[in-house]
XYZ file of C-alpha atoms in Angstrom:
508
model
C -19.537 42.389 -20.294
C -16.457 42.113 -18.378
C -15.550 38.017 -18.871
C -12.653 38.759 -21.837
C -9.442 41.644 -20.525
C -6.542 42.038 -22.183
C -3.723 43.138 -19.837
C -2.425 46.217 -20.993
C -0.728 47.600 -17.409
C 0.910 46.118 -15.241
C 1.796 47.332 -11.312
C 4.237 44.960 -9.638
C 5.786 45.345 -6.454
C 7.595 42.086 -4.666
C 9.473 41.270 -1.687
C 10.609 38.186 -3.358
C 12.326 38.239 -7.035
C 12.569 34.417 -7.225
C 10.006 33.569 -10.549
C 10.089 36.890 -11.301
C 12.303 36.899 -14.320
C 9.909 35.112 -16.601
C 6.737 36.748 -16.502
C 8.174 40.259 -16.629
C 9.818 39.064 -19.960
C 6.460 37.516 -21.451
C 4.675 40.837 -20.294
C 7.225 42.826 -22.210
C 6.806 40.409 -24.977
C 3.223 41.175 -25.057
C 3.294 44.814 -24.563
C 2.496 45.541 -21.530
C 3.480 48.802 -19.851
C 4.703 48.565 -16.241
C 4.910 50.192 -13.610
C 7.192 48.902 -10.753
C 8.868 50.895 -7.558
C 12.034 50.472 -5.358
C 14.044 46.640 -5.087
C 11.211 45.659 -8.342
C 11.506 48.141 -10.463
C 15.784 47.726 -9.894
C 15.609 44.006 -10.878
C 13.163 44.665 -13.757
C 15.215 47.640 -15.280
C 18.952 45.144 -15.220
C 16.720 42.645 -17.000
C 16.540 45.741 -19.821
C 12.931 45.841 -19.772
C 10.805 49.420 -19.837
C 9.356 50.332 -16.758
C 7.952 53.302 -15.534
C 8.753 54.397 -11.918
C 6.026 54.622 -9.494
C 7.543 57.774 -8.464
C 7.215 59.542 -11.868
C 3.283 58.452 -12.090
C 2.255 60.178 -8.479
C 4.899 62.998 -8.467
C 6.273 61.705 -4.933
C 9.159 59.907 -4.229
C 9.257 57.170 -2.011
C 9.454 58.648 1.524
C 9.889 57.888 5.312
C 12.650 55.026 4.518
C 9.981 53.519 2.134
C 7.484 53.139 4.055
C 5.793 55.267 1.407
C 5.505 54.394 -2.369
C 2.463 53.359 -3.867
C -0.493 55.299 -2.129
C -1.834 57.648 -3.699
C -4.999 58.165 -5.618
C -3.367 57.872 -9.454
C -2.280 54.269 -7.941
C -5.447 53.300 -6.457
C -7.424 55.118 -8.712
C -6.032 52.891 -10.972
C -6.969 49.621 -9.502
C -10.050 50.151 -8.029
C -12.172 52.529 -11.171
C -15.116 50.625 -12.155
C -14.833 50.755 -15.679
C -18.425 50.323 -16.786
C -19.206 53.127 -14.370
C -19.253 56.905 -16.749
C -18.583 58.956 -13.732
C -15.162 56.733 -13.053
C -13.953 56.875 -16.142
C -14.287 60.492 -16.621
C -12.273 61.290 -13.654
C -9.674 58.579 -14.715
C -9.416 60.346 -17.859
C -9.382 64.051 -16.091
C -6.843 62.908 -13.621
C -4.595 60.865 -16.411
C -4.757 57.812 -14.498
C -3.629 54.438 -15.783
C -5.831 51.379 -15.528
C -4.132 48.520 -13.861
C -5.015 45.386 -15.506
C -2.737 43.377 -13.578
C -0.933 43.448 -9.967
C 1.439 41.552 -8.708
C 2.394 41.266 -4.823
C 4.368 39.688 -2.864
C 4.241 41.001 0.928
C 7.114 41.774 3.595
C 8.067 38.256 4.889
C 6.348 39.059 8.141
C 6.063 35.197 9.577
C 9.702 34.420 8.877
C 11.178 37.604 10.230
C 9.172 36.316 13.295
C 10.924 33.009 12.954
C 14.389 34.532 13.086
C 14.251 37.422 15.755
C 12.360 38.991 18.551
C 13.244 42.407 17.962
C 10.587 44.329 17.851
C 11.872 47.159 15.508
C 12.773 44.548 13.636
C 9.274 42.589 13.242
C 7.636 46.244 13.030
C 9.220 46.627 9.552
C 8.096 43.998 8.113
C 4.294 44.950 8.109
C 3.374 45.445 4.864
C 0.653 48.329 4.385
C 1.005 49.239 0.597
C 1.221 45.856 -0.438
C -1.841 44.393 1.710
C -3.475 47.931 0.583
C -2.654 46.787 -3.190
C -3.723 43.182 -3.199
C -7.406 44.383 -1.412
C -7.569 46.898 -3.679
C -6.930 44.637 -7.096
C -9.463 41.377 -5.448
C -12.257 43.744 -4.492
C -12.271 44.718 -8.619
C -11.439 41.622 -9.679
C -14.175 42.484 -12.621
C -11.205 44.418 -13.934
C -8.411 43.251 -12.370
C -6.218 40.303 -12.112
C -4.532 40.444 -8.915
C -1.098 38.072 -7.720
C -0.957 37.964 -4.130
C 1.671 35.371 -3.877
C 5.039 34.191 -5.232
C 3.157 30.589 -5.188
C 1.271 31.800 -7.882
C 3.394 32.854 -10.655
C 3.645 29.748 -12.491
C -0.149 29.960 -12.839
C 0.314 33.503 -14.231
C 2.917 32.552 -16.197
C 0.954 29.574 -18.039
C -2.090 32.266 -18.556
C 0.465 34.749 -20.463
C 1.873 31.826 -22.395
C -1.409 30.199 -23.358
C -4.302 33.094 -23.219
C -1.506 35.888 -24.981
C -2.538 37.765 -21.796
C -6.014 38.075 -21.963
C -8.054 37.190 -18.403
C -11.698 36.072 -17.969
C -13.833 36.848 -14.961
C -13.552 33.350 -13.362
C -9.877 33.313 -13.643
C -9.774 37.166 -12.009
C -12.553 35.685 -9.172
C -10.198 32.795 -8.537
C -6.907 35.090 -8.364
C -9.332 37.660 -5.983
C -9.923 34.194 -3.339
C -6.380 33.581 -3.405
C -5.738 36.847 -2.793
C -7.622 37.132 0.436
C -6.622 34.246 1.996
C -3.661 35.665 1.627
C -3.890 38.923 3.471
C -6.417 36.854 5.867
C -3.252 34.554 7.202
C -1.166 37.820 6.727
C -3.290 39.734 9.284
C -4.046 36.728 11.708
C -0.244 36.566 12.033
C 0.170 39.879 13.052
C -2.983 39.972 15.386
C -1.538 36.972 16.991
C 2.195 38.773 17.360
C 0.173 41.411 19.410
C -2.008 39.879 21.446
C 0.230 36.984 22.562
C 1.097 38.535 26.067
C -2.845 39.333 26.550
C -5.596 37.075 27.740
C -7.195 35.743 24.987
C -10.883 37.212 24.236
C -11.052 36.111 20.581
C -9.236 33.227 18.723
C -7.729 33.749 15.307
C -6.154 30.984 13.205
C -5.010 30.573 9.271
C -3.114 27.551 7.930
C -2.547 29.112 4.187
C -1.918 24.639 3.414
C -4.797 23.138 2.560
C -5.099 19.322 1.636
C -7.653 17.159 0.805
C -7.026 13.533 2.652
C -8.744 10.484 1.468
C -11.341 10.310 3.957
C -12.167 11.252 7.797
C -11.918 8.887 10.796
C -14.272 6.941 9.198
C -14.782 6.481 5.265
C -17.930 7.984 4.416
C -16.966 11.646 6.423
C -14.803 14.070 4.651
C -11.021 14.703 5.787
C -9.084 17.714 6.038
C -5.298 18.397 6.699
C -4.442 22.170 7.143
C -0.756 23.052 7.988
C 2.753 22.878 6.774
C 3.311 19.274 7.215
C 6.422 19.025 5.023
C 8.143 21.445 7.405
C 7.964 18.960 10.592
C 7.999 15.748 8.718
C 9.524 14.482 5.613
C 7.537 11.276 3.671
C 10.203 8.981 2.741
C 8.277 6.183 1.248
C 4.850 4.645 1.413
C 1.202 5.724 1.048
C -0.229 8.610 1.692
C -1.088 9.870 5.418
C -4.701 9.471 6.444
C -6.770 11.136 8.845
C -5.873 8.397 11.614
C -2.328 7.892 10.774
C -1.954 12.029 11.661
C -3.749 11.335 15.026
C -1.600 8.762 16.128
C 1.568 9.972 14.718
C 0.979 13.185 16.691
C 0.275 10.933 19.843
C 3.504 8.843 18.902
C 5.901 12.512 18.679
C 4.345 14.081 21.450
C 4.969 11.099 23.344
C 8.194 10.296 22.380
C 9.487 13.639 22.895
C 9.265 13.213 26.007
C 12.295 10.732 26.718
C 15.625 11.218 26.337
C 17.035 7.845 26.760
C 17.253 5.388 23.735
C 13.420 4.330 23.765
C 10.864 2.577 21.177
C 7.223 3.447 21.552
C 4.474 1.602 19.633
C 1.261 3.790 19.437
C -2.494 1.824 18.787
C -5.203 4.090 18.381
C -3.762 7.254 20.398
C -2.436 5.171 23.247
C 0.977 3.702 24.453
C 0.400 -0.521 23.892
C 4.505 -0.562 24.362
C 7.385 1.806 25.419
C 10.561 0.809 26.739
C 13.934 2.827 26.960
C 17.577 0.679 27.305
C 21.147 1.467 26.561
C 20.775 0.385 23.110
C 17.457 1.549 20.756
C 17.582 -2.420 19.093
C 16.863 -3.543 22.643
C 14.329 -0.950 23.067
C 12.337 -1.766 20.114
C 12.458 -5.534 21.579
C 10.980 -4.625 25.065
C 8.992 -2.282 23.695
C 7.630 -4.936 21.272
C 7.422 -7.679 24.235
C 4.522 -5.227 25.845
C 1.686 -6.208 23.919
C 2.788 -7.483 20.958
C -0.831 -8.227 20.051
C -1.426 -4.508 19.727
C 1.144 -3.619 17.997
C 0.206 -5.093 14.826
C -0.782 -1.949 12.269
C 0.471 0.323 14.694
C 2.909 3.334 14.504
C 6.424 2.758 15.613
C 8.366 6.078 17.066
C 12.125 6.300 18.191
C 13.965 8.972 19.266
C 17.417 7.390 17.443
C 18.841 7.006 14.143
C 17.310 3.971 12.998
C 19.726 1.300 12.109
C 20.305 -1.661 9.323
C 19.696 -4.420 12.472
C 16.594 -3.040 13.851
C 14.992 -2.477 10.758
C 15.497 -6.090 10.192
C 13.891 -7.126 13.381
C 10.715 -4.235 12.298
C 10.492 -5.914 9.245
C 9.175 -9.004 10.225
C 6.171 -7.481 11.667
C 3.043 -5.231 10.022
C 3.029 -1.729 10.834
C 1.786 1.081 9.301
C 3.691 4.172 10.557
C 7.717 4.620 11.336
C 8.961 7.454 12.704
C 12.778 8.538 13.445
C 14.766 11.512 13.502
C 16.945 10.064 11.072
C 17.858 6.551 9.177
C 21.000 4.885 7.900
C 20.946 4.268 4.142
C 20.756 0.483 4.312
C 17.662 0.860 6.731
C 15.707 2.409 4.567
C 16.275 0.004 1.860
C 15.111 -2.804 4.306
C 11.841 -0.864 5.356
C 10.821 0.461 1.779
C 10.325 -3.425 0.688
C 6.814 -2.455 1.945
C 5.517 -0.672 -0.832
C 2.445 0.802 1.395
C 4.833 1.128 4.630
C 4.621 5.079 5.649
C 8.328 5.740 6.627
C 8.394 9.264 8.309
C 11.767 11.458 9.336
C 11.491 13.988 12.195
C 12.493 17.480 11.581
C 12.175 18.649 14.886
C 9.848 19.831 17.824
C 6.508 19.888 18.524
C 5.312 24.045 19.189
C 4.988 24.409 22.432
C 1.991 26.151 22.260
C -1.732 25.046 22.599
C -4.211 22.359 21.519
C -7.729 23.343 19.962
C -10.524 20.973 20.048
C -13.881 21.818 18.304
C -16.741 21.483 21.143
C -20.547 22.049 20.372
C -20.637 25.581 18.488
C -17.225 26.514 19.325
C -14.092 25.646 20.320
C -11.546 24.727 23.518
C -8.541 25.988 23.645
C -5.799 25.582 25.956
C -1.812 25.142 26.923
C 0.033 21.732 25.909
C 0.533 19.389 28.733
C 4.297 19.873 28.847
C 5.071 19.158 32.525
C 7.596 16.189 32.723
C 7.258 14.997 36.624
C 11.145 15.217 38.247
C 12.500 14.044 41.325
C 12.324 17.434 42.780
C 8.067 17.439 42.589
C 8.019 13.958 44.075
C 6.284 13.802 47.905
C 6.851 10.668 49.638
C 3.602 10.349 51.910
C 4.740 6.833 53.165
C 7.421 6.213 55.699
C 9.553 4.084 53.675
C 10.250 5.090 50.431
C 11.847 3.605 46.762
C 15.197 2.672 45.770
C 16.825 5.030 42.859
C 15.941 2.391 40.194
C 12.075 2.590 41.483
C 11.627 6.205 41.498
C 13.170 6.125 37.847
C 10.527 3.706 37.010
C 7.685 5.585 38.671
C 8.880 8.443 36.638
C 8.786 6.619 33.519
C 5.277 5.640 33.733
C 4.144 9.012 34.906
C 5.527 9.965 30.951
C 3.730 6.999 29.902
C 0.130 8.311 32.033
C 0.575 11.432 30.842
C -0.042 10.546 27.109
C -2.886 7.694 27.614
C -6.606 8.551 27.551
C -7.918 8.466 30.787
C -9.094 6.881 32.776
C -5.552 5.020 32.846
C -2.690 2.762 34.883
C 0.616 1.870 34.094
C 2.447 -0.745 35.177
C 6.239 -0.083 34.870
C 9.332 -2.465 35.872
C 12.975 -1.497 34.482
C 11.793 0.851 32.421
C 9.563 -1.066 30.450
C 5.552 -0.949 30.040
C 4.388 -4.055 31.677
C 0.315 -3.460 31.321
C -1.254 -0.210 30.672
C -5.548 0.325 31.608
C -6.847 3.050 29.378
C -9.834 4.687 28.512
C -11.842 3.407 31.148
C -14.573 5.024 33.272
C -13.481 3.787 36.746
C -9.589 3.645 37.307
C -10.421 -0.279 39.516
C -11.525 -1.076 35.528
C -8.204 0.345 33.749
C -6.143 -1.143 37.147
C -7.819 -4.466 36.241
C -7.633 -4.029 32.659
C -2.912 -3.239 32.955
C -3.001 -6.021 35.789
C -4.622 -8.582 32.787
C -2.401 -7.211 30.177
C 0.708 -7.467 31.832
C -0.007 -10.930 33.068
C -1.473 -12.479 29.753
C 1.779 -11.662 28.234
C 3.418 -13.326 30.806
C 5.174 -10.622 33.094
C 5.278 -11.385 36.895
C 4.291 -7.856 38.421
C 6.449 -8.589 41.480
C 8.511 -4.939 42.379
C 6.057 -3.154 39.558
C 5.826 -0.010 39.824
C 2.124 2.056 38.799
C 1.427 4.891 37.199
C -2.281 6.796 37.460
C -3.163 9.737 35.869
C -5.303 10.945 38.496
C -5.540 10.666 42.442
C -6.724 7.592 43.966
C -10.439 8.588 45.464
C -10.675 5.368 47.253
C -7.869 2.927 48.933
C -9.229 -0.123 46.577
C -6.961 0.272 44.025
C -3.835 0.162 45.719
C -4.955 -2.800 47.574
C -5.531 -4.565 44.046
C -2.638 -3.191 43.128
C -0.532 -4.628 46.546
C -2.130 -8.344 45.730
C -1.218 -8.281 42.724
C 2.855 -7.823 43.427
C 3.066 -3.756 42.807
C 5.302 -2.476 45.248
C 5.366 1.583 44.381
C 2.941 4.170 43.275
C 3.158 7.673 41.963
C -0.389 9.546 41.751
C -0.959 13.186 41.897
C -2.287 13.134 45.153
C -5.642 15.865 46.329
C -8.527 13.514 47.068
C -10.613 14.095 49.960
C -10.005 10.652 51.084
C -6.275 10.654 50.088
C -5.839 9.337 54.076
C -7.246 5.906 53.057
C -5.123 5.357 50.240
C -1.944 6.617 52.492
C -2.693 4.183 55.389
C -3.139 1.088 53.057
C 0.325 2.076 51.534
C 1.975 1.994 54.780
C 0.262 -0.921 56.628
C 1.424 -3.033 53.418
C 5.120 -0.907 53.214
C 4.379 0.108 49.554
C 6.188 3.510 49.221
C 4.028 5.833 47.272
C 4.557 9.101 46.029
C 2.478 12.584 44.949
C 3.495 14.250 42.430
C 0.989 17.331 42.862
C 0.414 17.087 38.476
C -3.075 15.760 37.121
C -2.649 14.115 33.662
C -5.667 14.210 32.600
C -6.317 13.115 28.716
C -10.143 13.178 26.824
């Protein structure tokens, strides 16, 4: 009884004119009557279109800087009368009420004014209430009403007014009405969120309005998901399409990477450093970085924090990755690294949000800040009596950056600035000790004045003593173990300067 409506009026009221233009000519084309208020009904009216004011329809004027326009009962009256219902009707009729076949909606740019400005008077004003009041209205009816709750949508209007001479069935209305509250769903989470920011947290609210649909999960027979506005952090300049595990590790590689400020290379394998090395040049980055394990780094995901240049993408050629990420690229570059039809070539748009990290556990979720302390000279604590030379303590400061973004349990071996051996992902640290100590010799590095990295304190004094026989000279830990004493005492008997740093890096 209600699939086939023809849209005879028509209540619009934007934020946004952009797309506007078209569909208010095909609805005057058609014959619709509309009714429009304020900035809308301005742009409609210079277009030389009818439309009847808002104003003239409730007998109010828009009021309190127009804060106040469109409710009132012979607006929502309009929207929300159930048509099939006698009782309704008769009071539509009694109060001369037009039906609303169609309403369009575009809120108060809320998210962007938050973007641009922390005034708060500012922000205040752009909380939509009619509009959000509107669109709720028009999806809650959608048996009689088609409701646009986004600018997004209008070319999907537009091709229905075109193609269907503006008549709407019900699954087209039902569709609009699911758009329409995600739409004030994100629109409201954004605002709770403004609010509550400064208060501990007691519920968690999140909306990403961008969907997508990726070709599989971490493995190929579970489903993938993307939500979020990629496309405003990262621009695809060539190659295949992301997949679940290229996000993962390119979101290792960035976080990582943002972390140095020197010309530096890091090649990422499965969420974890296999190579990282910063130099005076980012071509002889890449190489060091390369000489780390350059086993591992074949399918990985290459990150620089450097304009990427015509030589180096020569030397990345010759080798198989599957992610490259820069801030930015010089033409002939590009054309080198797009001879790989498949090769995902990514450009940086900027930061990270500093914000927090969500992980799905058991029936809920964790949530909590981003690791974002960067270990300086000022945290150091030498708990030796001899300490490092400048060019040490920059190492063991290096691979404290490196620790911080490995899975733990990990070690890194450092010397110059370069990634020597890295242990991660083990469940004893002696294991990832022995596992960096193997790595760094089987590709043929002599550990002699190393410095090492660990993510966690030392609970016993073994692995500095594997650590000593094995050529290490200096160590940076975060120090608070019971038996921190044992570890100290080795360090000095063997005049290995080692250093707390009193900052657990933790990664699971």
């Amino acid at each position: 009884m209600h699939s086939q409506q023809k849209i005879s009026n028509a209540l619009i009221s934007v934020f946004y004119k952009d797309g506007l233009e078209p569909i208010v000519k095909s609805l005057h084309q058609l014959g619709v009557n509309i009714y429009s208020t304020g900035g809308t009904q301005n742009f409609i009216e210079q277009l030389g279109i009818p439309v009847f004011p808002v104003e003239k329809l409730t007998g109010y004027p828009s009021i309190l800087g127009g804060r106040v326009k469109t409710l009132h009962p012979k607006i929502f009256g309009g929207i929300l009368a159930r048509r099939e219902n006698e009782q309704d009707m008769e009071e539509i009729s009694s109060f001369e009420i037009p039906l609303f076949d169609l309403v369009m909606v575009d809120l108060y740019p809320f998210e962007e004014t938050l973007a641009k400005t922390t005034d708060e008077s500012t922000i205040l004003e752009k909380i939509d209430i009619g509009g959000v009041s509107l669109i709720r209205a028009a999806a809650k009816n959608y048996k009689h009403s088609l409701i646009v709750s986004h600018m997004s949508q209008y070319p999907t209007l537009l091709n229905l007014l075109e193609n269907e001479k503006g008549n709407t069935d019900i699954a087209t209305r039902k569709q609009f009405a699911s758009w329409a509250f995600e739409v004030t769903s994100h629109y409201d989470t954004a605002i709770s969120n403004y609010f509550t920011k400064d208060i501990t947290q007691t519920a968690l609210k999140l909306s990403f309005p961008h969907g997508k649909t990726l070709r599989y999960g971490e493995n190929p027979h579970q489903k993938g998901f993307y939500f979020g506005a990629l496309n405003d952090f990262l621009s695809i300049l060539h190659g295949k399409e992301l997949s679940y595990n290229n996000l993962l590790d390119v979101d290792a590689a960035i976080n990582l990477i943002s972390d140095f400020s020197e010309p530096t290379v890091a090649i990422i394998k499965h969420n974890n450093p296999c190579g990282v090395a910063s130099r005076a040049n980012i071509l002889d980055a890449w190489k060091d970085a390369l000489a780390g394990d350059p086993v591992s780094a074949f399918g990985g995901i290459i990150v620089l924090n450097q304009t990427l240049n015509a030589e180096l993408a020569k030397e990345i050629d010759k080798i198989f990755l599957e992610v490259l990420i820069a801030p930015s690229y010089e033409e002939e570059a590009l054309n080198i690294l797009k001879s790989k039809k498949n090769r995902i070539i990514l450009q940086q748009n900027g930061v990270l949000p500093k914000t927090q990290t969500i992980r799905s556990v058991l029936n809920g979720v964790l949530v909590q800040d981003r690791d974002l302390k960067i270990v300086e000279p000022a945290d150091l604590k030498l708990v030796t009596s001899f300490d490092a030379s400048a060019a040490e303590i920059e190492d063991l400061l290096f691979a404290d950056k490196i620790a911080k973004h490995t899975k733990s349990n990990t070690i890194v071996l450092v010397k110059n600035k370069q990634l020597l051996g890295i242990g991660c992902g083990q469940t004893s640290r002696v294991d990832a000790l022995k596992q960096a100590i193997g790595k760094a010799q089987g590709f043929g590095f002599n550990l002699s004045e190393a410095s090492m990295a660990s993510d966690a304190f030392f609970p016993f004094p073994d692995c500095v003593q594997i650590a000593n026989e094995a050529g290490i000279k200096t160590v940076i830990q975060p120090g608070g173990s019971i038996k921190d004493d044992a570890s100290i005492a080795y360090c000095e008997e063997h005049k290995m300067p080692m250093y707390f740093s009193g900052f657990r890096h933790f990664k699971h």
